[in-house]
Coordinates of C-alpha atoms in Angstrom, one line a residue:
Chain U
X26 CA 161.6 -41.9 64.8
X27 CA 165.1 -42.3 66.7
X28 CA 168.3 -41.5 65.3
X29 CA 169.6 -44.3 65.9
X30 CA 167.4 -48.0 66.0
X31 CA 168.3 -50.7 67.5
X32 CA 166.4 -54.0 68.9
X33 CA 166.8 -54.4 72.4
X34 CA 166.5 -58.3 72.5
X35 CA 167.7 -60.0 74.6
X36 CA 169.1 -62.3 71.8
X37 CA 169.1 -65.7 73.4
X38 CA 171.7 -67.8 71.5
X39 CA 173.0 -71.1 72.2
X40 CA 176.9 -71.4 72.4
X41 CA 178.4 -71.9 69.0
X42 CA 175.7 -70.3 66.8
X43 CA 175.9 -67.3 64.6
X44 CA 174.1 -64.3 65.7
X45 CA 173.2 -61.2 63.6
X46 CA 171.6 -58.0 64.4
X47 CA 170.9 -54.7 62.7
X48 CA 171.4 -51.0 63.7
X49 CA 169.3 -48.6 61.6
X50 CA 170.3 -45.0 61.1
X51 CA 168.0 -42.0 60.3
X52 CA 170.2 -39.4 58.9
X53 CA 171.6 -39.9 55.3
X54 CA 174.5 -37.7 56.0
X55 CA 176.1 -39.7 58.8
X56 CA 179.4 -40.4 58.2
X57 CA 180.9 -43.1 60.7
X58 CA 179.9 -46.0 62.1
X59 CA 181.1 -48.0 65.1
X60 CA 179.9 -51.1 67.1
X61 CA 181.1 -50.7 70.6
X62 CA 180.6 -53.6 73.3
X63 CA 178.8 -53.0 77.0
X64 CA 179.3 -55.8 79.5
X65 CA 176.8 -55.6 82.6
X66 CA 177.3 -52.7 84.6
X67 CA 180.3 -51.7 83.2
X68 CA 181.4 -48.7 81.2
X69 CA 181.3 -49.3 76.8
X70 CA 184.2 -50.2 74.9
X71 CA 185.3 -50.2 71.0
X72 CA 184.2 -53.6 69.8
X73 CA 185.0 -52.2 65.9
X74 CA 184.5 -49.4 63.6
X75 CA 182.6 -50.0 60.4
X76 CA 184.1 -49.2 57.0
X77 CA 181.9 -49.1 54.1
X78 CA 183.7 -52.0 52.5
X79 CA 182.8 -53.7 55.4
X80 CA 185.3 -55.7 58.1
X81 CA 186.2 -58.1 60.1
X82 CA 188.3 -59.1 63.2
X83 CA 188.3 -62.6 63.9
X84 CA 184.4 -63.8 64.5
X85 CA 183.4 -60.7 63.8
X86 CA 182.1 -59.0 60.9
X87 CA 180.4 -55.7 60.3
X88 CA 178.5 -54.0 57.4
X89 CA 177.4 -51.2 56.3
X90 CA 174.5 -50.2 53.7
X91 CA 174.3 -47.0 53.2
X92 CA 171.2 -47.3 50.7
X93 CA 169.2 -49.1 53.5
X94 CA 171.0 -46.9 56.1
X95 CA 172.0 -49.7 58.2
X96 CA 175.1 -51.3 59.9
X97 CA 175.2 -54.7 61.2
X98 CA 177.3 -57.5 63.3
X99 CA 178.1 -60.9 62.8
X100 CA 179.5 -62.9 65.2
X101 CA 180.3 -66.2 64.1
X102 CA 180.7 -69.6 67.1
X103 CA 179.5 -67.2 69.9
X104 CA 181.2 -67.8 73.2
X105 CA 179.6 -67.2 76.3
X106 CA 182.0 -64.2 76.6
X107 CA 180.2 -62.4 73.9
X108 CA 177.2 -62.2 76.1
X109 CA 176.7 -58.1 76.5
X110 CA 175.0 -55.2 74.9
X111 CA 176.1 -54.3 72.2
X112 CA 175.9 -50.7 71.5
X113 CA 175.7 -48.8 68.0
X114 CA 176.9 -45.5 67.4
X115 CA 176.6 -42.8 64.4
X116 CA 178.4 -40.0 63.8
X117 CA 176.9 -36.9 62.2
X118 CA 178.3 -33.5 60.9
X119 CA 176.3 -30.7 61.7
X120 CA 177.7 -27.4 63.1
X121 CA 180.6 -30.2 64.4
X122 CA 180.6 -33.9 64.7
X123 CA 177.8 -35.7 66.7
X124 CA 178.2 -39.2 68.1
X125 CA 174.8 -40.3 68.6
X126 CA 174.3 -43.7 70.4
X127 CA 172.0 -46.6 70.0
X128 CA 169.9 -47.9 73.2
X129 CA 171.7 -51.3 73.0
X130 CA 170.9 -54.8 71.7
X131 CA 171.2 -57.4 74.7
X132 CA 172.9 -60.6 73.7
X133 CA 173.2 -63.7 76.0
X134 CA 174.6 -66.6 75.1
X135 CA 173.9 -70.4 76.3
X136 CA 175.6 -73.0 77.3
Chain P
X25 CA 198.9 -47.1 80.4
X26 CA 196.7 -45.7 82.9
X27 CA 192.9 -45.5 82.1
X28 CA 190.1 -42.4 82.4
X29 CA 189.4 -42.3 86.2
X30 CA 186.5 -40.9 88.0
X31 CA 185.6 -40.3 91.4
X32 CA 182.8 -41.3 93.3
X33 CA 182.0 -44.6 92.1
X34 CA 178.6 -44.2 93.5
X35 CA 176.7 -41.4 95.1
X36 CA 173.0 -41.4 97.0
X37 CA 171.5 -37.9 97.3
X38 CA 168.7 -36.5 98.0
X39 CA 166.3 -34.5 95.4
X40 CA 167.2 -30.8 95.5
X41 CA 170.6 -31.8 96.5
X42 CA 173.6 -31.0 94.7
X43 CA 176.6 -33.3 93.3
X44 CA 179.7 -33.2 91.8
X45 CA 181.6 -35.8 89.8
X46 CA 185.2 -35.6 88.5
X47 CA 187.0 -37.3 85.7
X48 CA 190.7 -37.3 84.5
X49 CA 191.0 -38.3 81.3
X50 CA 193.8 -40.6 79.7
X51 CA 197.1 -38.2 79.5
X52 CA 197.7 -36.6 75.8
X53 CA 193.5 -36.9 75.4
X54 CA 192.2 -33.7 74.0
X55 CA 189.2 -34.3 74.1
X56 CA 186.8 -35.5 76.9
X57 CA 183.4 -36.5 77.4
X58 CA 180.5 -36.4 79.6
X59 CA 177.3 -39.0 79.3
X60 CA 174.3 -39.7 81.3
X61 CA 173.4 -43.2 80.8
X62 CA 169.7 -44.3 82.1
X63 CA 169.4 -47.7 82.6
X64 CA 168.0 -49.6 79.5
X65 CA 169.3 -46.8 77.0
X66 CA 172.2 -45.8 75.3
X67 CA 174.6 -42.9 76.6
X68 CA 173.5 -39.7 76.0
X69 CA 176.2 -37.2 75.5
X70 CA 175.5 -34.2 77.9
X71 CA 179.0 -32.1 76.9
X72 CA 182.0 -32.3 74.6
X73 CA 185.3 -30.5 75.8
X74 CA 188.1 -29.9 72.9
X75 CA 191.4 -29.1 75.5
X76 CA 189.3 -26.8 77.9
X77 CA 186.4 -25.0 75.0
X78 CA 183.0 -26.6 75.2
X79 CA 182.4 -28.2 71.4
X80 CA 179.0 -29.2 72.1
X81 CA 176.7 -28.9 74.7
X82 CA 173.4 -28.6 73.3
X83 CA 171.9 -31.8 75.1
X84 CA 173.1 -30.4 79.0
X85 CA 170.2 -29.3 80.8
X86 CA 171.9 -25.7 81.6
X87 CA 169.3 -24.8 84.3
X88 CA 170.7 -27.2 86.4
X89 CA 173.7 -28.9 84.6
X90 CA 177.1 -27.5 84.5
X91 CA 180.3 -28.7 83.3
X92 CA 184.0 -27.5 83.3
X93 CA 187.4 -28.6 82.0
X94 CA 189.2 -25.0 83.0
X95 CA 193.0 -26.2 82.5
X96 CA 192.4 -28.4 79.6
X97 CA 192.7 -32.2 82.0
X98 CA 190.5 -33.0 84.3
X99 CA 186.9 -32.2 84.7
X100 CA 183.6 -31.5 86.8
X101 CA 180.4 -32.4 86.2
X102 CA 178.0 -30.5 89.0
X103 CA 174.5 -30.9 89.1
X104 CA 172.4 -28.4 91.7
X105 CA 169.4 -28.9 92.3
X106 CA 169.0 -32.8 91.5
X107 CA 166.1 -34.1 90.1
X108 CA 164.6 -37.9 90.8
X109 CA 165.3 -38.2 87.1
X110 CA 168.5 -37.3 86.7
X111 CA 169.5 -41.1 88.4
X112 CA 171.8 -42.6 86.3
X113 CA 175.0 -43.6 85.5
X114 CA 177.5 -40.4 84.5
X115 CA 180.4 -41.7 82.1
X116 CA 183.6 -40.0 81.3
X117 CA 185.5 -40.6 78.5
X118 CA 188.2 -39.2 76.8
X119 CA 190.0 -39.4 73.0
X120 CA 192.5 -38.4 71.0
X121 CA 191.5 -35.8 68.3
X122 CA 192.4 -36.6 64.6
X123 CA 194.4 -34.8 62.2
X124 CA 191.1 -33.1 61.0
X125 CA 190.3 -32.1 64.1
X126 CA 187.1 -35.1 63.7
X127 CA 187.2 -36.2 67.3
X128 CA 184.1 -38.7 66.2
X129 CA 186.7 -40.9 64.3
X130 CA 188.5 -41.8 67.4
X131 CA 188.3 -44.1 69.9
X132 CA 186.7 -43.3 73.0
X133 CA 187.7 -44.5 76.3
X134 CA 186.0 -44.7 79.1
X135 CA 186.0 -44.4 82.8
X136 CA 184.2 -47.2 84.9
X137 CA 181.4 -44.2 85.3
X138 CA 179.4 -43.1 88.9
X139 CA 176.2 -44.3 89.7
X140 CA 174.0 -41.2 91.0
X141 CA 170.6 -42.1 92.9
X142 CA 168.4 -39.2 93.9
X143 CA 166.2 -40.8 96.5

C-alpha cells in the first residue's frame, strides 16, 4: 500500500459544479497535511494546509479525519481555472520530518 | 520578491552521460529541496539541505546521485552515469524553517524545475 493514496481521475466537471476528492494516508503518526495545486507542466504550489478543525479559503474547503486517515478538498462553483492536479502531501516524523507526496488527482473542468 | 531559480530549463543527454543542475533558492530560505518528478506521479524528494548539512537523503540513489549545498545558498544536483530512467523533471524548492526547526510546516517554493531526457 502507498503512503500516500490518491485517485488520479481525471475528474471531468462541468463549470459551476462542486467537486470533491479524497487523499488517504497510511501512517497514523503523520502530523501535517497540505493540498498543494499543479498546473500542466508547471512546478507545484501551496493551494492550503489542512488543520484538523478543518478550513477554508474562499471556494475551498479542506478536511481532515484522522480516524479514517484521510484529508479532502472541496471546491465549490469550479472555474475553468481550477483545472490542474492537485497534489497531496503528508508529513511524517521519523528520525526528522518527511514530506511525502501524493501522485496527483487530475481535475478538468468544462465549459 | 525574486523566486527559486534553476538552470537549464531543459537538458537532452545521452545514457551514461553525466549532468548537472543548479538551484538558488529564495534569499533567507534555509532550507532547500531536490525532487525528481516522473511524469504521472507525485515528486519524490531525492535530498533535504538544512543551511549546507544534508537532513535527509535516504531516497538519493548514491551510486549515481549526488547533491551539494557547500556555502549554505545555492545548490547542484549531478547525476553521472545517467540512466534511461532517470528522465524526469528535477524541482528545486526552498523554505523557511520554523521556530521548531519543523521545516515540513512551511511553505515550499518552487523553482519552474528542468526537464532531463536520457535518450
Amino acid at each position: 500500500r502507498k503512503e500516500v493514496e490518491q485517485d488520479p481521475g481525471p475528474f471531468n466537471v462541468p463549470e459551476g459544479a462542486t467537486v470533491a476528492f479524497n487523499c488517504t494516508y497510511s501512517n497514523s503518526a503523520s502530523q501535517s497535511f497540505f493540498w498543494y495545486r499543479q498546473d500542466c507542466r508547471k512546478e507545484p504550489k501551496l493551494l492550503m494546509s489542512v488543520y484538523s478543525s478543518g478550513n477554508e479559503d474562499g471556494r475551498f474547503t479542506a478536511q481532515l479525519n484522522r480516524a479514517s486517515q484521510y484529508i479532502s478538498l472541496l471546491i465549490r462553483d469550479s472555474k475553468l481555472s481550477d483545472s490542474a492536479t492537485y497534489l497531496c502531501v503528508v508529513s511524517v516524523y521519523g528520525s526528522n520530518y518527511q514530506l511525502i507526496w501524493g501522485a496527483g488527482t487530475k481535475l478538468i473542468i468544462k465549459p | 520578491e525574486a523566486g527559486v531559480a534553476q538552470s537549464p530549463r531543459y537538458k537532452i543527454i545521452e545514457k551514461r552521460q553525466s549532468v548537472a543542475f543548479w538551484c538558488n533558492p529564495i534569499s533567507g530560505h534555509a532550507t532547500l529541496y531536490w525532487y525528481q518528478q516522473i511524469l504521472g506521479q507525485g515528486p519524490k524528494l531525492l535530498i533535504q539541505f538544512q543551511n549546507n548539512g544534508v537532513v535527509d537523503d535516504s531516497q538519493l540513489p548514491k551510486d549515481r546521485f549526488s547533491a551539494e549545498r557547500l556555502k549554505g545558498v545555492d545548490s547542484t544536483l549531478k547525476i553521472q552515469p545517467a540512466k534511461l530512467e532517470d528522465s524526469a523533471v528535477y524541482l528545486c524548492a526552498s523554505s523557511f524553517p520554523t521556530r521548531d526547526s519543523s521545516p515540513s510546516y512551511n511553505e515550499q517554493f518552487f523553482g519552474p524545475g528542468t526537464r532531463l531526457t536520457v535518450l
